[in-house]
GROMACS .gro file of N, CA and C in nm:
model
  552
    1UNK      N    1   0.270   0.073  -1.487
    1UNK     CA    2   0.166   0.155  -1.546
    1UNK      C    3   0.033   0.081  -1.548
    2UNK      N    4  -0.073   0.155  -1.531
    2UNK     CA    5  -0.205   0.091  -1.534
    2UNK      C    6  -0.251   0.074  -1.678
    3UNK      N    7  -0.335  -0.024  -1.699
    3UNK     CA    8  -0.388  -0.055  -1.831
    3UNK      C    9  -0.539  -0.043  -1.828
    4UNK      N   10  -0.599  -0.048  -1.944
    4UNK     CA   11  -0.744  -0.057  -1.952
    4UNK      C   12  -0.784  -0.199  -1.916
    5UNK      N   13  -0.899  -0.214  -1.853
    5UNK     CA   14  -0.941  -0.348  -1.812
    5UNK      C   15  -0.960  -0.440  -1.932
    6UNK      N   16  -1.009  -0.387  -2.044
    6UNK     CA   17  -1.028  -0.473  -2.162
    6UNK      C   18  -0.894  -0.528  -2.211
    7UNK      N   19  -0.787  -0.445  -2.206
    7UNK     CA   20  -0.654  -0.493  -2.245
    7UNK      C   21  -0.608  -0.604  -2.152
    8UNK      N   22  -0.630  -0.585  -2.021
    8UNK     CA   23  -0.586  -0.685  -1.924
    8UNK      C   24  -0.664  -0.815  -1.940
    9UNK      N   25  -0.795  -0.804  -1.966
    9UNK     CA   26  -0.877  -0.923  -1.986
    9UNK      C   27  -0.831  -0.997  -2.112
   10UNK      N   28  -0.805  -0.923  -2.220
   10UNK     CA   29  -0.758  -0.986  -2.344
   10UNK      C   30  -0.622  -1.052  -2.323
   11UNK      N   31  -0.531  -0.983  -2.255
   11UNK     CA   32  -0.398  -1.039  -2.230
   11UNK      C   33  -0.408  -1.163  -2.141
   12UNK      N   34  -0.495  -1.158  -2.040
   12UNK     CA   35  -0.505  -1.274  -1.951
   12UNK      C   36  -0.572  -1.390  -2.023
   13UNK      N   37  -0.665  -1.362  -2.113
   13UNK     CA   38  -0.728  -1.469  -2.189
   13UNK      C   39  -0.628  -1.533  -2.286
   14UNK      N   40  -0.533  -1.453  -2.334
   14UNK     CA   41  -0.433  -1.504  -2.427
   14UNK      C   42  -0.314  -1.568  -2.356
   15UNK      N   43  -0.298  -1.538  -2.228
   15UNK     CA   44  -0.183  -1.590  -2.153
   15UNK      C   45  -0.191  -1.742  -2.145
   16UNK      N   46  -0.077  -1.804  -2.149
   16UNK     CA   47  -0.072  -1.950  -2.137
   16UNK      C   48  -0.052  -1.987  -1.991
   17UNK      N   49  -0.152  -2.046  -1.929
   17UNK     CA   50  -0.133  -2.087  -1.790
   17UNK      C   51  -0.037  -2.205  -1.783
   18UNK      N   52   0.019  -2.224  -1.664
   18UNK     CA   53   0.103  -2.341  -1.644
   18UNK      C   54   0.016  -2.466  -1.655
   19UNK      N   55   0.076  -2.577  -1.684
   19UNK     CA   56   0.002  -2.702  -1.705
   19UNK      C   57  -0.092  -2.729  -1.589
   20UNK      N   58  -0.218  -2.753  -1.622
   20UNK     CA   59  -0.316  -2.789  -1.521
   20UNK      C   60  -0.373  -2.672  -1.443
   21UNK      N   61  -0.325  -2.551  -1.470
   21UNK     CA   62  -0.372  -2.436  -1.395
   21UNK      C   63  -0.447  -2.340  -1.486
   22UNK      N   64  -0.547  -2.276  -1.431
   22UNK     CA   65  -0.615  -2.171  -1.503
   22UNK      C   66  -0.551  -2.038  -1.471
   23UNK      N   67  -0.595  -1.937  -1.541
   23UNK     CA   68  -0.546  -1.802  -1.515
   23UNK      C   69  -0.617  -1.744  -1.393
   24UNK      N   70  -0.547  -1.657  -1.321
   24UNK     CA   71  -0.601  -1.593  -1.201
   24UNK      C   72  -0.590  -1.442  -1.213
   25UNK      N   73  -0.699  -1.375  -1.185
   25UNK     CA   74  -0.702  -1.229  -1.174
   25UNK      C   75  -0.753  -1.195  -1.035
   26UNK      N   76  -0.704  -1.086  -0.978
   26UNK     CA   77  -0.752  -1.039  -0.849
   26UNK      C   78  -0.819  -0.904  -0.871
   27UNK      N   79  -0.939  -0.889  -0.819
   27UNK     CA   80  -1.012  -0.763  -0.829
   27UNK      C   81  -1.038  -0.712  -0.688
   28UNK      N   82  -1.012  -0.585  -0.665
   28UNK     CA   83  -1.032  -0.525  -0.533
   28UNK      C   84  -1.150  -0.431  -0.537
   29UNK      N   85  -1.241  -0.451  -0.444
   29UNK     CA   86  -1.361  -0.367  -0.433
   29UNK      C   87  -1.352  -0.281  -0.308
   30UNK      N   88  -1.306  -0.160  -0.325
   30UNK     CA   89  -1.304  -0.066  -0.213
   30UNK      C   90  -1.187  -0.080  -0.119
   31UNK      N   91  -1.083  -0.151  -0.157
   31UNK     CA   92  -0.964  -0.162  -0.072
   31UNK      C   93  -0.883  -0.034  -0.094
   32UNK      N   94  -0.882   0.053   0.007
   32UNK     CA   95  -0.824   0.186  -0.008
   32UNK      C   96  -0.687   0.202   0.057
   33UNK      N   97  -0.650   0.113   0.145
   33UNK     CA   98  -0.523   0.127   0.215
   33UNK      C   99  -0.407   0.086   0.124
   34UNK      N  100  -0.311   0.178   0.100
   34UNK     CA  101  -0.198   0.146   0.012
   34UNK      C  102  -0.117   0.024   0.059
   35UNK      N  103  -0.106   0.005   0.190
   35UNK     CA  104  -0.033  -0.110   0.243
   35UNK      C  105  -0.102  -0.241   0.205
   36UNK      N  106  -0.234  -0.242   0.215
   36UNK     CA  107  -0.310  -0.363   0.178
   36UNK      C  108  -0.303  -0.388   0.028
   37UNK      N  109  -0.317  -0.284  -0.052
   37UNK     CA  110  -0.309  -0.302  -0.197
   37UNK      C  111  -0.171  -0.354  -0.236
   38UNK      N  112  -0.067  -0.298  -0.177
   38UNK     CA  113   0.067  -0.345  -0.205
   38UNK      C  114   0.088  -0.489  -0.162
   39UNK      N  115   0.042  -0.522  -0.043
   39UNK     CA  116   0.058  -0.660   0.006
   39UNK      C  117  -0.019  -0.759  -0.082
   40UNK      N  118  -0.139  -0.721  -0.126
   40UNK     CA  119  -0.216  -0.808  -0.215
   40UNK      C  120  -0.146  -0.823  -0.349
   41UNK      N  121  -0.090  -0.714  -0.401
   41UNK     CA  122  -0.016  -0.723  -0.528
   41UNK      C  123   0.102  -0.818  -0.515
   42UNK      N  124   0.171  -0.811  -0.401
   42UNK     CA  125   0.286  -0.899  -0.378
   42UNK      C  126   0.243  -1.045  -0.378
   43UNK      N  127   0.136  -1.075  -0.309
   43UNK     CA  128   0.086  -1.212  -0.303
   43UNK      C  129   0.036  -1.256  -0.441
   44UNK      N  130  -0.039  -1.170  -0.508
   44UNK     CA  131  -0.094  -1.205  -0.640
   44UNK      C  132   0.018  -1.236  -0.739
   45UNK      N  133   0.121  -1.153  -0.741
   45UNK     CA  134   0.232  -1.176  -0.833
   45UNK      C  135   0.306  -1.304  -0.797
   46UNK      N  136   0.330  -1.325  -0.669
   46UNK     CA  137   0.405  -1.444  -0.628
   46UNK      C  138   0.326  -1.573  -0.646
   47UNK      N  139   0.193  -1.563  -0.647
   47UNK     CA  140   0.108  -1.681  -0.667
   47UNK      C  141   0.078  -1.704  -0.816
   48UNK      N  142   0.137  -1.622  -0.903
   48UNK     CA  143   0.121  -1.645  -1.047
   48UNK      C  144  -0.001  -1.583  -1.111
   49UNK      N  145  -0.063  -1.487  -1.044
   49UNK     CA  146  -0.179  -1.421  -1.103
   49UNK      C  147  -0.136  -1.340  -1.224
   50UNK      N  148  -0.227  -1.324  -1.320
   50UNK     CA  149  -0.194  -1.252  -1.443
   50UNK      C  150  -0.227  -1.104  -1.435
   51UNK      N  151  -0.294  -1.060  -1.328
   51UNK     CA  152  -0.324  -0.918  -1.316
   51UNK      C  153  -0.404  -0.883  -1.194
   52UNK      N  154  -0.408  -0.753  -1.169
   52UNK     CA  155  -0.481  -0.693  -1.056
   52UNK      C  156  -0.571  -0.585  -1.114
   53UNK      N  157  -0.696  -0.586  -1.074
   53UNK     CA  158  -0.791  -0.485  -1.121
   53UNK      C  159  -0.840  -0.404  -1.002
   54UNK      N  160  -0.823  -0.273  -1.014
   54UNK     CA  161  -0.866  -0.177  -0.912
   54UNK      C  162  -0.976  -0.089  -0.971
   55UNK      N  163  -1.054  -0.031  -0.884
   55UNK     CA  164  -1.155   0.065  -0.931
   55UNK      C  165  -1.093   0.204  -0.939
   56UNK      N  166  -1.153   0.288  -1.023
   56UNK     CA  167  -1.106   0.427  -1.034
   56UNK      C  168  -1.122   0.499  -0.901
   57UNK      N  169  -1.234   0.474  -0.837
   57UNK     CA  170  -1.260   0.533  -0.705
   57UNK      C  171  -1.241   0.425  -0.601
   58UNK      N  172  -1.222   0.464  -0.479
   58UNK     CA  173  -1.207   0.372  -0.365
   58UNK      C  174  -1.088   0.278  -0.382
   59UNK      N  175  -0.981   0.329  -0.443
   59UNK     CA  176  -0.854   0.255  -0.452
   59UNK      C  177  -0.744   0.360  -0.457
   60UNK      N  178  -0.634   0.334  -0.390
   60UNK     CA  179  -0.526   0.434  -0.387
   60UNK      C  180  -0.451   0.441  -0.520
   61UNK      N  181  -0.386   0.554  -0.543
   61UNK     CA  182  -0.298   0.560  -0.660
   61UNK      C  183  -0.179   0.467  -0.639
   62UNK      N  184  -0.116   0.428  -0.748
   62UNK     CA  185  -0.001   0.337  -0.738
   62UNK      C  186   0.124   0.420  -0.708
   63UNK      N  187   0.140   0.448  -0.582
   63UNK     CA  188   0.248   0.534  -0.534
   63UNK      C  189   0.367   0.451  -0.489
   64UNK      N  190   0.471   0.522  -0.443
   64UNK     CA  191   0.588   0.456  -0.387
   64UNK      C  192   0.550   0.372  -0.266
   65UNK      N  193   0.450   0.415  -0.189
   65UNK     CA  194   0.406   0.339  -0.072
   65UNK      C  195   0.349   0.203  -0.114
   66UNK      N  196   0.271   0.201  -0.221
   66UNK     CA  197   0.216   0.075  -0.271
   66UNK      C  198   0.330  -0.013  -0.322
   67UNK      N  199   0.423   0.048  -0.393
   67UNK     CA  200   0.536  -0.028  -0.446
   67UNK      C  201   0.620  -0.088  -0.333
   68UNK      N  202   0.646  -0.010  -0.230
   68UNK     CA  203   0.723  -0.063  -0.115
   68UNK      C  204   0.650  -0.177  -0.049
   69UNK      N  205   0.520  -0.160  -0.027
   69UNK     CA  206   0.441  -0.266   0.039
   69UNK      C  207   0.435  -0.392  -0.048
   70UNK      N  208   0.447  -0.374  -0.178
   70UNK     CA  209   0.442  -0.489  -0.269
   70UNK      C  210   0.579  -0.552  -0.289
   71UNK      N  211   0.681  -0.495  -0.226
   71UNK     CA  212   0.820  -0.540  -0.244
   71UNK      C  213   0.859  -0.538  -0.392
   72UNK      N  214   0.804  -0.440  -0.466
   72UNK     CA  215   0.835  -0.424  -0.607
   72UNK      C  216   0.746  -0.505  -0.701
   73UNK      N  217   0.659  -0.589  -0.647
   73UNK     CA  218   0.574  -0.674  -0.732
   73UNK      C  219   0.483  -0.591  -0.821
   74UNK      N  220   0.446  -0.473  -0.777
   74UNK     CA  221   0.355  -0.388  -0.855
   74UNK      C  222   0.420  -0.347  -0.988
   75UNK      N  223   0.553  -0.355  -0.994
   75UNK     CA  224   0.624  -0.324  -1.118
   75UNK      C  225   0.612  -0.439  -1.219
   76UNK      N  226   0.585  -0.559  -1.173
   76UNK     CA  227   0.577  -0.677  -1.260
   76UNK      C  228   0.434  -0.720  -1.290
   77UNK      N  229   0.345  -0.698  -1.196
   77UNK     CA  230   0.207  -0.743  -1.210
   77UNK      C  231   0.126  -0.642  -1.290
   78UNK      N  232   0.065  -0.682  -1.401
   78UNK     CA  233  -0.019  -0.588  -1.475
   78UNK      C  234  -0.136  -0.540  -1.389
   79UNK      N  235  -0.163  -0.409  -1.392
   79UNK     CA  236  -0.270  -0.349  -1.314
   79UNK      C  237  -0.361  -0.272  -1.408
   80UNK      N  238  -0.491  -0.288  -1.389
   80UNK     CA  239  -0.590  -0.211  -1.465
   80UNK      C  240  -0.681  -0.139  -1.368
   81UNK      N  241  -0.729  -0.024  -1.410
   81UNK     CA  242  -0.829   0.051  -1.333
   81UNK      C  243  -0.959   0.048  -1.413
   82UNK      N  244  -1.069   0.031  -1.341
   82UNK     CA  245  -1.200   0.026  -1.406
   82UNK      C  246  -1.295   0.123  -1.337
   83UNK      N  247  -1.389   0.170  -1.415
   83UNK     CA  248  -1.492   0.258  -1.360
   83UNK      C  249  -1.602   0.176  -1.294
   84UNK      N  250  -1.637   0.064  -1.357
   84UNK     CA  251  -1.750  -0.015  -1.310
   84UNK      C  252  -1.707  -0.161  -1.292
   85UNK      N  253  -1.696  -0.203  -1.168
   85UNK     CA  254  -1.650  -0.339  -1.138
   85UNK      C  255  -1.752  -0.444  -1.182
   86UNK      N  256  -1.880  -0.412  -1.176
   86UNK     CA  257  -1.983  -0.508  -1.218
   86UNK      C  258  -1.969  -0.538  -1.367
   87UNK      N  259  -1.953  -0.434  -1.448
   87UNK     CA  260  -1.936  -0.456  -1.593
   87UNK      C  261  -1.808  -0.534  -1.622
   88UNK      N  262  -1.705  -0.507  -1.546
   88UNK     CA  263  -1.579  -0.581  -1.563
   88UNK      C  264  -1.599  -0.729  -1.533
   89UNK      N  265  -1.671  -0.758  -1.426
   89UNK     CA  266  -1.699  -0.898  -1.392
   89UNK      C  267  -1.784  -0.965  -1.499
   90UNK      N  268  -1.878  -0.892  -1.555
   90UNK     CA  269  -1.959  -0.947  -1.664
   90UNK      C  270  -1.871  -0.981  -1.783
   91UNK      N  271  -1.775  -0.894  -1.815
   91UNK     CA  272  -1.683  -0.919  -1.926
   91UNK      C  273  -1.595  -1.041  -1.896
   92UNK      N  274  -1.551  -1.053  -1.773
   92UNK     CA  275  -1.471  -1.169  -1.735
   92UNK      C  276  -1.552  -1.298  -1.746
   93UNK      N  277  -1.676  -1.293  -1.704
   93UNK     CA  278  -1.761  -1.412  -1.714
   93UNK      C  279  -1.782  -1.449  -1.861
   94UNK      N  280  -1.798  -1.347  -1.947
   94UNK     CA  281  -1.812  -1.373  -2.090
   94UNK      C  282  -1.684  -1.434  -2.148
   95UNK      N  283  -1.569  -1.404  -2.085
   95UNK     CA  284  -1.441  -1.462  -2.126
   95UNK      C  285  -1.415  -1.596  -2.057
   96UNK      N  286  -1.518  -1.651  -1.993
   96UNK     CA  287  -1.517  -1.784  -1.931
   96UNK      C  288  -1.439  -1.793  -1.800
   97UNK      N  289  -1.433  -1.682  -1.727
   97UNK     CA  290  -1.376  -1.684  -1.593
   97UNK      C  291  -1.486  -1.716  -1.493
   98UNK      N  292  -1.456  -1.797  -1.393
   98UNK     CA  293  -1.543  -1.813  -1.277
   98UNK      C  294  -1.512  -1.696  -1.185
   99UNK      N  295  -1.614  -1.645  -1.118
   99UNK     CA  296  -1.595  -1.535  -1.023
   99UNK      C  297  -1.611  -1.590  -0.882
  100UNK      N  298  -1.503  -1.580  -0.804
  100UNK     CA  299  -1.504  -1.619  -0.664
  100UNK      C  300  -1.498  -1.492  -0.581
  101UNK      N  301  -1.590  -1.476  -0.488
  101UNK     CA  302  -1.591  -1.358  -0.403
  101UNK      C  303  -1.570  -1.399  -0.258
  102UNK      N  304  -1.476  -1.334  -0.193
  102UNK     CA  305  -1.451  -1.361  -0.052
  102UNK      C  306  -1.557  -1.289   0.029
  103UNK      N  307  -1.640  -1.365   0.097
  103UNK     CA  308  -1.751  -1.307   0.172
  103UNK      C  309  -1.766  -1.380   0.304
  104UNK      N  310  -1.789  -1.303   0.410
  104UNK     CA  311  -1.804  -1.366   0.542
  104UNK      C  312  -1.935  -1.441   0.555
  105UNK      N  313  -2.041  -1.380   0.509
  105UNK     CA  314  -2.173  -1.440   0.524
  105UNK      C  315  -2.214  -1.514   0.398
  106UNK      N  316  -2.297  -1.612   0.415
  106UNK     CA  317  -2.350  -1.690   0.303
  106UNK      C  318  -2.240  -1.744   0.213
  107UNK      N  319  -2.136  -1.794   0.273
  107UNK     CA  320  -2.027  -1.844   0.190
  107UNK      C  321  -1.998  -1.990   0.218
  108UNK      N  322  -1.938  -2.053   0.119
  108UNK     CA  323  -1.892  -2.191   0.131
  108UNK      C  324  -1.745  -2.185   0.169
  109UNK      N  325  -1.700  -2.279   0.247
  109UNK     CA  326  -1.560  -2.284   0.285
  109UNK      C  327  -1.473  -2.296   0.160
  110UNK      N  328  -1.371  -2.215   0.153
  110UNK     CA  329  -1.273  -2.221   0.046
  110UNK      C  330  -1.220  -2.363   0.031
  111UNK      N  331  -1.199  -2.429   0.143
  111UNK     CA  332  -1.139  -2.562   0.142
  111UNK      C  333  -1.235  -2.671   0.097
  112UNK      N  334  -1.365  -2.640   0.086
  112UNK     CA  335  -1.464  -2.739   0.045
  112UNK      C  336  -1.508  -2.723  -0.100
  113UNK      N  337  -1.458  -2.621  -0.169
  113UNK     CA  338  -1.498  -2.602  -0.309
  113UNK      C  339  -1.446  -2.717  -0.395
  114UNK      N  340  -1.525  -2.761  -0.492
  114UNK     CA  341  -1.482  -2.870  -0.579
  114UNK      C  342  -1.361  -2.830  -0.664
  115UNK      N  343  -1.269  -2.924  -0.685
  115UNK     CA  344  -1.150  -2.898  -0.765
  115UNK      C  345  -1.182  -2.849  -0.905
  116UNK      N  346  -1.288  -2.899  -0.964
  116UNK     CA  347  -1.321  -2.863  -1.101
  116UNK      C  348  -1.341  -2.712  -1.116
  117UNK      N  349  -1.386  -2.646  -1.012
  117UNK     CA  350  -1.404  -2.501  -1.015
  117UNK      C  351  -1.270  -2.430  -1.000
  118UNK      N  352  -1.188  -2.481  -0.912
  118UNK     CA  353  -1.064  -2.413  -0.877
  118UNK      C  354  -0.952  -2.430  -0.977
  119UNK      N  355  -0.968  -2.515  -1.076
  119UNK     CA  356  -0.862  -2.533  -1.173
  119UNK      C  357  -0.888  -2.457  -1.303
  120UNK      N  358  -1.001  -2.391  -1.316
  120UNK     CA  359  -1.029  -2.311  -1.435
  120UNK      C  360  -0.980  -2.169  -1.418
  121UNK      N  361  -1.018  -2.083  -1.512
  121UNK     CA  362  -0.983  -1.942  -1.503
  121UNK      C  363  -1.068  -1.878  -1.394
  122UNK      N  364  -1.002  -1.804  -1.304
  122UNK     CA  365  -1.071  -1.749  -1.188
  122UNK      C  366  -1.046  -1.600  -1.171
  123UNK      N  367  -1.152  -1.529  -1.140
  123UNK     CA  368  -1.144  -1.389  -1.098
  123UNK      C  369  -1.178  -1.389  -0.950
  124UNK      N  370  -1.082  -1.350  -0.868
  124UNK     CA  371  -1.098  -1.351  -0.723
  124UNK      C  372  -1.124  -1.208  -0.676
  125UNK      N  373  -1.241  -1.187  -0.615
  125UNK     CA  374  -1.279  -1.054  -0.568
  125UNK      C  375  -1.260  -1.045  -0.417
  126UNK      N  376  -1.186  -0.943  -0.376
  126UNK     CA  377  -1.165  -0.915  -0.233
  126UNK      C  378  -1.222  -0.779  -0.203
  127UNK      N  379  -1.287  -0.766  -0.088
  127UNK     CA  380  -1.352  -0.642  -0.053
  127UNK      C  381  -1.284  -0.566   0.058
  128UNK      N  382  -1.331  -0.445   0.077
  128UNK     CA  383  -1.277  -0.355   0.179
  128UNK      C  384  -1.296  -0.413   0.318
  129UNK      N  385  -1.199  -0.384   0.403
  129UNK     CA  386  -1.214  -0.428   0.541
  129UNK      C  387  -1.331  -0.354   0.604
  130UNK      N  388  -1.406  -0.427   0.682
  130UNK     CA  389  -1.523  -0.368   0.747
  130UNK      C  390  -1.646  -0.378   0.659
  131UNK      N  391  -1.643  -0.317   0.542
  131UNK     CA  392  -1.759  -0.315   0.453
  131UNK      C  393  -1.771  -0.442   0.368
  132UNK      N  394  -1.658  -0.500   0.334
  132UNK     CA  395  -1.661  -0.616   0.246
  132UNK      C  396  -1.692  -0.578   0.103
  133UNK      N  397  -1.741  -0.673   0.028
  133UNK     CA  398  -1.774  -0.652  -0.113
  133UNK      C  399  -1.914  -0.593  -0.122
  134UNK      N  400  -1.930  -0.493  -0.207
  134UNK     CA  401  -2.062  -0.431  -0.224
  134UNK      C  402  -2.162  -0.532  -0.279
  135UNK      N  403  -2.289  -0.521  -0.239
  135UNK     CA  404  -2.391  -0.618  -0.284
  135UNK      C  405  -2.400  -0.633  -0.436
  136UNK      N  406  -2.392  -0.524  -0.512
  136UNK     CA  407  -2.402  -0.534  -0.658
  136UNK      C  408  -2.286  -0.614  -0.717
  137UNK      N  409  -2.170  -0.604  -0.657
  137UNK     CA  410  -2.054  -0.680  -0.702
  137UNK      C  411  -2.068  -0.826  -0.657
  138UNK      N  412  -2.112  -0.845  -0.535
  138UNK     CA  413  -2.129  -0.979  -0.480
  138UNK      C  414  -2.229  -1.061  -0.562
  139UNK      N  415  -2.329  -0.995  -0.618
  139UNK     CA  416  -2.429  -1.064  -0.701
  139UNK      C  417  -2.367  -1.129  -0.824
  140UNK      N  418  -2.253  -1.080  -0.869
  140UNK     CA  419  -2.186  -1.135  -0.987
  140UNK      C  420  -2.109  -1.263  -0.958
  141UNK      N  421  -2.092  -1.294  -0.831
  141UNK     CA  422  -2.010  -1.410  -0.794
  141UNK      C  423  -2.077  -1.541  -0.832
  142UNK      N  424  -1.998  -1.629  -0.891
  142UNK     CA  425  -2.044  -1.765  -0.916
  142UNK      C  426  -2.037  -1.845  -0.787
  143UNK      N  427  -1.938  -1.810  -0.703
  143UNK     CA  428  -1.919  -1.878  -0.575
  143UNK      C  429  -1.874  -1.776  -0.472
  144UNK      N  430  -1.939  -1.780  -0.357
  144UNK     CA  431  -1.897  -1.697  -0.243
  144UNK      C  432  -1.819  -1.787  -0.150
  145UNK      N  433  -1.697  -1.746  -0.123
  145UNK     CA  434  -1.609  -1.831  -0.044
  145UNK      C  435  -1.571  -1.762   0.086
  146UNK      N  436  -1.550  -1.844   0.186
  146UNK     CA  437  -1.506  -1.794   0.315
  146UNK      C  438  -1.391  -1.878   0.366
  147UNK      N  439  -1.316  -1.820   0.456
  147UNK     CA  440  -1.206  -1.891   0.521
  147UNK      C  441  -1.255  -1.929   0.660
  148UNK      N  442  -1.254  -2.057   0.692
  148UNK     CA  443  -1.302  -2.098   0.825
  148UNK      C  444  -1.220  -2.032   0.936
  149UNK      N  445  -1.289  -1.977   1.032
  149UNK     CA  446  -1.224  -1.910   1.145
  149UNK      C  447  -1.254  -1.991   1.270
  150UNK      N  448  -1.152  -2.024   1.344
  150UNK     CA  449  -1.169  -2.107   1.464
  150UNK      C  450  -1.156  -2.027   1.593
  151UNK      N  451  -1.092  -1.914   1.587
  151UNK     CA  452  -1.070  -1.835   1.707
  151UNK      C  453  -1.183  -1.736   1.733
  152UNK      N  454  -1.157  -1.639   1.814
  152UNK     CA  455  -1.258  -1.539   1.851
  152UNK      C  456  -1.264  -1.421   1.756
  153UNK      N  457  -1.161  -1.407   1.673
  153UNK     CA  458  -1.160  -1.299   1.575
  153UNK      C  459  -1.245  -1.343   1.456
  154UNK      N  460  -1.332  -1.255   1.409
  154UNK     CA  461  -1.430  -1.292   1.307
  154UNK      C  462  -1.376  -1.291   1.165
  155UNK      N  463  -1.264  -1.222   1.141
  155UNK     CA  464  -1.215  -1.215   1.004
  155UNK      C  465  -1.065  -1.185   1.003
  156UNK      N  466  -1.007  -1.201   0.883
  156UNK     CA  467  -0.866  -1.171   0.862
  156UNK      C  468  -0.852  -1.036   0.793
  157UNK      N  469  -0.735  -0.977   0.804
  157UNK     CA  470  -0.701  -0.860   0.725
  157UNK      C  471  -0.716  -0.899   0.577
  158UNK      N  472  -0.758  -0.805   0.492
  158UNK     CA  473  -0.786  -0.837   0.351
  158UNK      C  474  -0.663  -0.892   0.280
  159UNK      N  475  -0.545  -0.840   0.310
  159UNK     CA  476  -0.427  -0.893   0.241
  159UNK      C  477  -0.392  -1.033   0.291
  160UNK      N  478  -0.416  -1.060   0.417
  160UNK     CA  479  -0.394  -1.195   0.470
  160UNK      C  480  -0.495  -1.292   0.411
  161UNK      N  481  -0.621  -1.252   0.405
  161UNK     CA  482  -0.724  -1.336   0.345
  161UNK      C  483  -0.690  -1.363   0.198
  162UNK      N  484  -0.644  -1.261   0.127
  162UNK     CA  485  -0.604  -1.279  -0.012
  162UNK      C  486  -0.493  -1.381  -0.026
  163UNK      N  487  -0.396  -1.377   0.066
  163UNK     CA  488  -0.285  -1.472   0.063
  163UNK      C  489  -0.335  -1.614   0.085
  164UNK      N  490  -0.423  -1.633   0.181
  164UNK     CA  491  -0.477  -1.767   0.208
  164UNK      C  492  -0.551  -1.819   0.085
  165UNK      N  493  -0.636  -1.735   0.028
  165UNK     CA  494  -0.717  -1.777  -0.087
  165UNK      C  495  -0.629  -1.807  -0.208
  166UNK      N  496  -0.540  -1.716  -0.243
  166UNK     CA  497  -0.459  -1.735  -0.364
  166UNK      C  498  -0.365  -1.854  -0.353
  167UNK      N  499  -0.312  -1.877  -0.234
  167UNK     CA  500  -0.223  -1.992  -0.220
  167UNK      C  501  -0.299  -2.123  -0.208
  168UNK      N  502  -0.421  -2.121  -0.159
  168UNK     CA  503  -0.503  -2.242  -0.163
  168UNK      C  504  -0.538  -2.275  -0.308
  169UNK      N  505  -0.568  -2.174  -0.388
  169UNK     CA  506  -0.596  -2.198  -0.529
  169UNK      C  507  -0.474  -2.255  -0.599
  170UNK      N  508  -0.358  -2.200  -0.570
  170UNK     CA  509  -0.234  -2.248  -0.629
  170UNK      C  510  -0.205  -2.392  -0.584
  171UNK      N  511  -0.220  -2.419  -0.455
  171UNK     CA  512  -0.196  -2.553  -0.403
  171UNK      C  513  -0.287  -2.655  -0.470
  172UNK      N  514  -0.414  -2.620  -0.482
  172UNK     CA  515  -0.509  -2.714  -0.541
  172UNK      C  516  -0.481  -2.733  -0.690
  173UNK      N  517  -0.446  -2.626  -0.760
  173UNK     CA  518  -0.416  -2.638  -0.903
  173UNK      C  519  -0.292  -2.723  -0.925
  174UNK      N  520  -0.190  -2.703  -0.844
  174UNK     CA  521  -0.069  -2.784  -0.857
  174UNK      C  522  -0.095  -2.929  -0.820
  175UNK      N  523  -0.181  -2.952  -0.723
  175UNK     CA  524  -0.217  -3.088  -0.686
  175UNK      C  525  -0.293  -3.160  -0.795
  176UNK      N  526  -0.367  -3.084  -0.877
  176UNK     CA  527  -0.444  -3.143  -0.985
  176UNK      C  528  -0.353  -3.190  -1.099
  177UNK      N  529  -0.234  -3.136  -1.106
  177UNK     CA  530  -0.141  -3.173  -1.212
  177UNK      C  531  -0.085  -3.312  -1.187
  178UNK      N  532  -0.061  -3.344  -1.060
  178UNK     CA  533  -0.013  -3.478  -1.026
  178UNK      C  534   0.132  -3.478  -0.985
  179UNK      N  535   0.181  -3.595  -0.946
  179UNK     CA  536   0.319  -3.608  -0.900
  179UNK      C  537   0.419  -3.566  -1.006
  180UNK      N  538   0.529  -3.509  -0.958
  180UNK     CA  539   0.636  -3.471  -1.048
  180UNK      C  540   0.615  -3.335  -1.113
  181UNK      N  541   0.509  -3.263  -1.077
  181UNK     CA  542   0.487  -3.132  -1.136
  181UNK      C  543   0.586  -3.032  -1.080
  182UNK      N  544   0.606  -2.925  -1.153
  182UNK     CA  545   0.701  -2.821  -1.108
  182UNK      C  546   0.655  -2.762  -0.976
  183UNK      N  547   0.750  -2.731  -0.891
  183UNK     CA  548   0.716  -2.668  -0.765
  183UNK      C  549   0.682  -2.765  -0.655
  184UNK      N  550   0.691  -2.894  -0.682
  184UNK     CA  551   0.657  -2.993  -0.579
  184UNK      C  552   0.780  -3.057  -0.527
   0.00000   0.00000   0.00000
């Protein structure tokens, strides 16, 4: 079931992150394909994110197709729908979340971001394929991140990009804990 964004923000602020890790939320801006939303939900849940935020418009309903694509993760991952993504990001920033936006242009390599940023509470914004993140939403980002591309293809599918980003955040957070941490 979907929740109000304020409930999800409050729950994520109250959630206890694993040692050395901050809380992670994923926000989708205009991702309309149910397969992509499901795949992102699957990755977000498996990477330990505390929730997924979708917009009321430009996001599919949480149907059986989304559930299948998520391999059932959508049943475990809290989901909220919001009318205004910019206001939601402002509320997250007020709750001390850093906002990372995946952007092709004007971005810093995900792999070059300082650890101090990546170990706090993070709101990760992913945009629609083709259009990317809307400018008004992108303006809210504390950091614009990109995934270095070496081949001739200019970008990754949004769910693949989400997987790379979320697992790099998880890898870096676990590395910050030190030897002997869980999952190592």
